Short mmCIF file of C-alpha atoms in Angstrom, two decimals:
data_model
loop_
_atom_site.label_atom_id
_atom_site.label_comp_id
_atom_site.label_asym_id
_atom_site.label_seq_id
_atom_site.Cartn_x
_atom_site.Cartn_y
_atom_site.Cartn_z
CA MET A 1 -10.91 18.59 -14.46
CA VAL A 2 -9.71 21.87 -12.98
CA GLY A 3 -7.36 20.18 -10.49
CA LYS A 4 -5.53 18.35 -13.26
CA ALA A 5 -5.04 21.56 -15.24
CA VAL A 6 -3.76 23.39 -12.17
CA ALA A 7 -1.38 20.53 -11.38
CA GLU A 8 0.03 20.54 -14.91
CA ILE A 9 0.54 24.32 -14.93
CA TYR A 10 2.02 24.28 -11.43
CA ALA A 11 4.31 21.34 -12.26
CA LYS A 12 5.76 23.22 -15.23
CA ARG A 13 6.40 26.33 -13.20
CA TYR A 14 7.53 24.66 -9.93
CA PRO A 15 8.61 21.11 -10.80
CA ALA A 16 10.63 20.49 -7.63
CA ALA A 17 8.16 22.00 -5.16
CA TYR A 18 6.73 19.80 -2.41
CA SER A 19 3.25 21.16 -3.16
CA THR A 20 3.59 20.04 -6.79
CA ARG A 21 4.30 16.47 -5.70
CA TRP A 22 1.49 16.63 -3.15
CA LEU A 23 -1.03 17.88 -5.70
CA GLN A 24 -0.02 15.24 -8.23
CA GLY A 25 -0.34 12.55 -5.57
CA TRP A 26 -3.69 13.84 -4.42
CA LEU A 27 -5.02 13.77 -7.98
CA ALA A 28 -3.74 10.22 -8.44
CA GLY A 29 -5.50 9.24 -5.21
CA CYS A 30 -8.78 10.63 -6.54
CA ASN A 31 -8.57 7.99 -9.28
CA THR A 32 -7.99 5.04 -6.96
CA LYS A 33 -11.04 2.86 -7.48
CA VAL A 34 -12.18 -0.70 -8.05
CA GLY A 35 -11.39 -1.51 -11.67
CA GLY A 36 -8.64 1.10 -11.80
CA ASP A 37 -4.91 0.54 -11.85
CA TYR A 38 -2.86 0.29 -8.69
CA PHE A 39 -0.13 2.86 -8.06
CA ASP A 40 3.37 1.45 -8.47
CA PHE A 41 6.22 2.59 -6.22
CA THR A 42 9.64 1.63 -4.96
CA ALA A 43 10.24 1.55 -1.20
CA PRO A 44 12.85 0.05 1.11
CA ASP A 45 12.51 -2.94 3.40
CA LEU A 46 13.90 -2.86 6.93
CA ALA A 47 17.37 -3.79 5.66
CA GLY A 48 17.37 -0.78 3.33
CA ASN A 49 16.91 -2.81 0.13
CA ASP A 50 14.59 -1.18 -2.40
CA HIS A 51 11.65 -3.16 -3.77
CA THR A 52 9.43 -2.14 -6.67
CA LEU A 53 5.83 -3.15 -6.06
CA SER A 54 5.13 -4.21 -9.65
CA LYS A 55 8.05 -6.65 -9.54
CA GLU A 56 6.94 -8.09 -6.21
CA ILE A 57 3.36 -8.77 -7.30
CA ALA A 58 3.84 -9.60 -11.00
CA GLY A 59 1.56 -12.43 -12.09
CA ARG A 60 -0.12 -12.78 -8.72
CA VAL A 61 -3.22 -11.63 -6.91
CA ALA A 62 -1.85 -9.27 -4.30
CA LEU A 63 -3.03 -7.42 -1.26
CA ILE A 64 -1.27 -4.11 -0.76
CA ASP A 65 -1.55 -3.57 2.97
CA LEU A 66 -0.88 0.03 4.01
CA TRP A 67 -0.54 -0.03 7.78
CA GLY A 68 1.24 1.61 10.69
CA SER A 69 2.63 0.28 13.94
CA TRP A 70 0.58 2.96 15.72
CA CYS A 71 -2.72 1.94 14.02
CA ALA A 72 -4.52 -0.69 16.10
CA SER A 73 -7.23 -1.35 13.50
CA CYS A 74 -4.62 -1.70 10.72
CA ARG A 75 -2.74 -4.28 12.73
CA LYS A 76 -5.92 -6.16 13.56
CA HIS A 77 -6.82 -6.40 9.86
CA SER A 78 -3.27 -7.39 8.96
CA LYS A 79 -3.20 -10.21 11.52
CA GLU A 80 -6.50 -11.52 10.14
CA LEU A 81 -4.79 -11.95 6.76
CA ILE A 82 -2.08 -14.31 8.03
CA PRO A 83 -4.20 -17.51 7.72
CA LEU A 84 -5.27 -16.47 4.20
CA TYR A 85 -1.69 -15.78 3.21
CA ASP A 86 -0.63 -19.20 4.48
CA LYS A 87 -3.53 -20.91 2.69
CA TYR A 88 -3.19 -19.19 -0.70
CA LYS A 89 0.48 -18.15 -1.04
CA ASP A 90 1.35 -21.27 -3.05
CA ARG A 91 -1.60 -20.69 -5.38
CA GLY A 92 -0.54 -17.22 -6.54
CA PHE A 93 -1.49 -14.88 -3.71
CA THR A 94 0.86 -12.48 -1.97
CA VAL A 95 0.73 -9.63 0.47
CA VAL A 96 3.02 -6.63 0.48
CA GLY A 97 2.84 -4.53 3.61
CA VAL A 98 3.91 -0.90 3.71
CA ALA A 99 4.24 0.60 7.17
CA ARG A 100 3.76 4.35 7.53
CA GLU A 101 6.17 5.33 10.26
CA TYR A 102 7.62 8.54 11.66
CA ASP A 103 11.21 9.30 12.71
CA ASN A 104 12.42 5.68 12.64
CA ALA A 105 11.35 2.07 12.07
CA ASP A 106 11.76 0.78 15.64
CA ALA A 107 8.02 0.46 16.33
CA MET A 108 7.51 -1.20 12.93
CA LYS A 109 10.11 -3.85 13.77
CA THR A 110 8.41 -4.53 17.09
CA ALA A 111 4.96 -4.76 15.48
CA ILE A 112 6.14 -7.21 12.81
CA ARG A 113 7.77 -9.39 15.46
CA ARG A 114 4.72 -9.32 17.78
CA ASP A 115 2.09 -9.75 15.08
CA GLY A 116 4.06 -12.27 13.01
CA TYR A 117 3.58 -10.89 9.50
CA PRO A 118 5.21 -13.46 7.18
CA TRP A 119 5.18 -11.32 4.03
CA LEU A 120 7.39 -8.58 2.67
CA ASN A 121 7.04 -5.34 4.58
CA LEU A 122 8.30 -2.05 3.22
CA LEU A 123 8.81 1.28 4.95
CA GLU A 124 7.19 4.64 4.20
CA LEU A 125 9.18 6.88 6.54
CA ASP A 126 7.84 10.38 7.22
CA ASP A 127 5.60 10.22 4.12
CA ARG A 128 8.63 10.84 1.90
CA LEU A 129 7.28 8.65 -0.90
CA GLY A 130 3.68 9.92 -0.75
CA ILE A 131 2.25 6.41 -0.97
CA TRP A 132 -0.80 7.11 1.22
CA THR A 133 -1.67 10.24 -0.75
CA ARG A 134 -1.30 8.42 -4.06
CA TYR A 135 -3.73 5.77 -2.83
CA GLY A 136 -6.24 8.43 -1.78
CA ILE A 137 -5.88 7.84 1.96
CA GLY A 138 -3.49 10.64 2.88
CA ASN A 139 -5.31 11.43 6.12
CA ALA A 140 -6.14 7.84 7.03
CA GLY A 141 -4.30 5.38 9.19
CA GLY A 142 -4.08 2.77 6.47
CA GLY A 143 -5.89 0.82 3.82
CA ARG A 144 -5.96 -2.43 1.90
CA PHE A 145 -6.05 -2.78 -1.87
CA LEU A 146 -6.60 -6.18 -3.46
CA VAL A 147 -5.09 -6.27 -6.95
CA GLY A 148 -5.69 -8.86 -9.66
CA ARG A 149 -3.07 -10.50 -11.85
CA ASP A 150 -3.85 -7.90 -14.52
CA GLY A 151 -2.99 -4.99 -12.19
CA LYS A 152 -6.57 -3.85 -11.71
CA ILE A 153 -7.88 -3.13 -8.23
CA LEU A 154 -10.40 -5.82 -7.26
CA ALA A 155 -11.40 -4.43 -3.85
CA ILE A 156 -10.62 -1.55 -1.53
CA ASN A 157 -10.45 -2.21 2.22
CA PRO A 158 -11.82 -5.74 2.02
CA ASP A 159 -12.05 -7.72 5.23
CA ALA A 160 -10.58 -11.22 5.45
CA ALA A 161 -13.83 -12.92 4.40
CA GLN A 162 -14.11 -10.70 1.32
CA VAL A 163 -10.48 -11.36 0.40
CA GLU A 164 -11.02 -15.10 0.67
CA ALA A 165 -14.16 -14.99 -1.47
CA ILE A 166 -12.30 -13.11 -4.18
CA LEU A 167 -9.29 -15.43 -3.96
CA GLU A 168 -11.55 -18.45 -4.43
CA LYS A 169 -12.77 -16.92 -7.72
CA GLU A 170 -9.41 -15.59 -8.91
CA LEU A 171 -7.16 -18.53 -8.04
#
């Protein structure tokens, strides 16, 4: 793949450049697919405590919910997951939300309070971590990635009914 070769050459020559990180993230996002591995990252919660995704979801079926306080459809999908989370959390299901916010986390705090998300929510402030790009949705408002206990992606952007059907098989 030409892009991979360019990224490797560019990374050697300009390892600290923003464009190097962007290109590497973009290439990783191109490989985000059902049956592929999820992208691991470490991000802070609202209290500033860092959480590593792989540690949070180890041994469980997990939904990685990339959302934003400004994204009405993201919030609608997230709220639809609350009954599923409550029903399956004791059987090995978890949700980790990651809010893509700009400037500060004030709107994120308000959204969590209003919508009532009971799961861990992490913060991607000003795209510093490149999480959206690494998941192949750099220009999107958000996305959902259902991951199996083995770390393989089971579904991309499943709705609540699809998540429940998969959970019934997996748990």
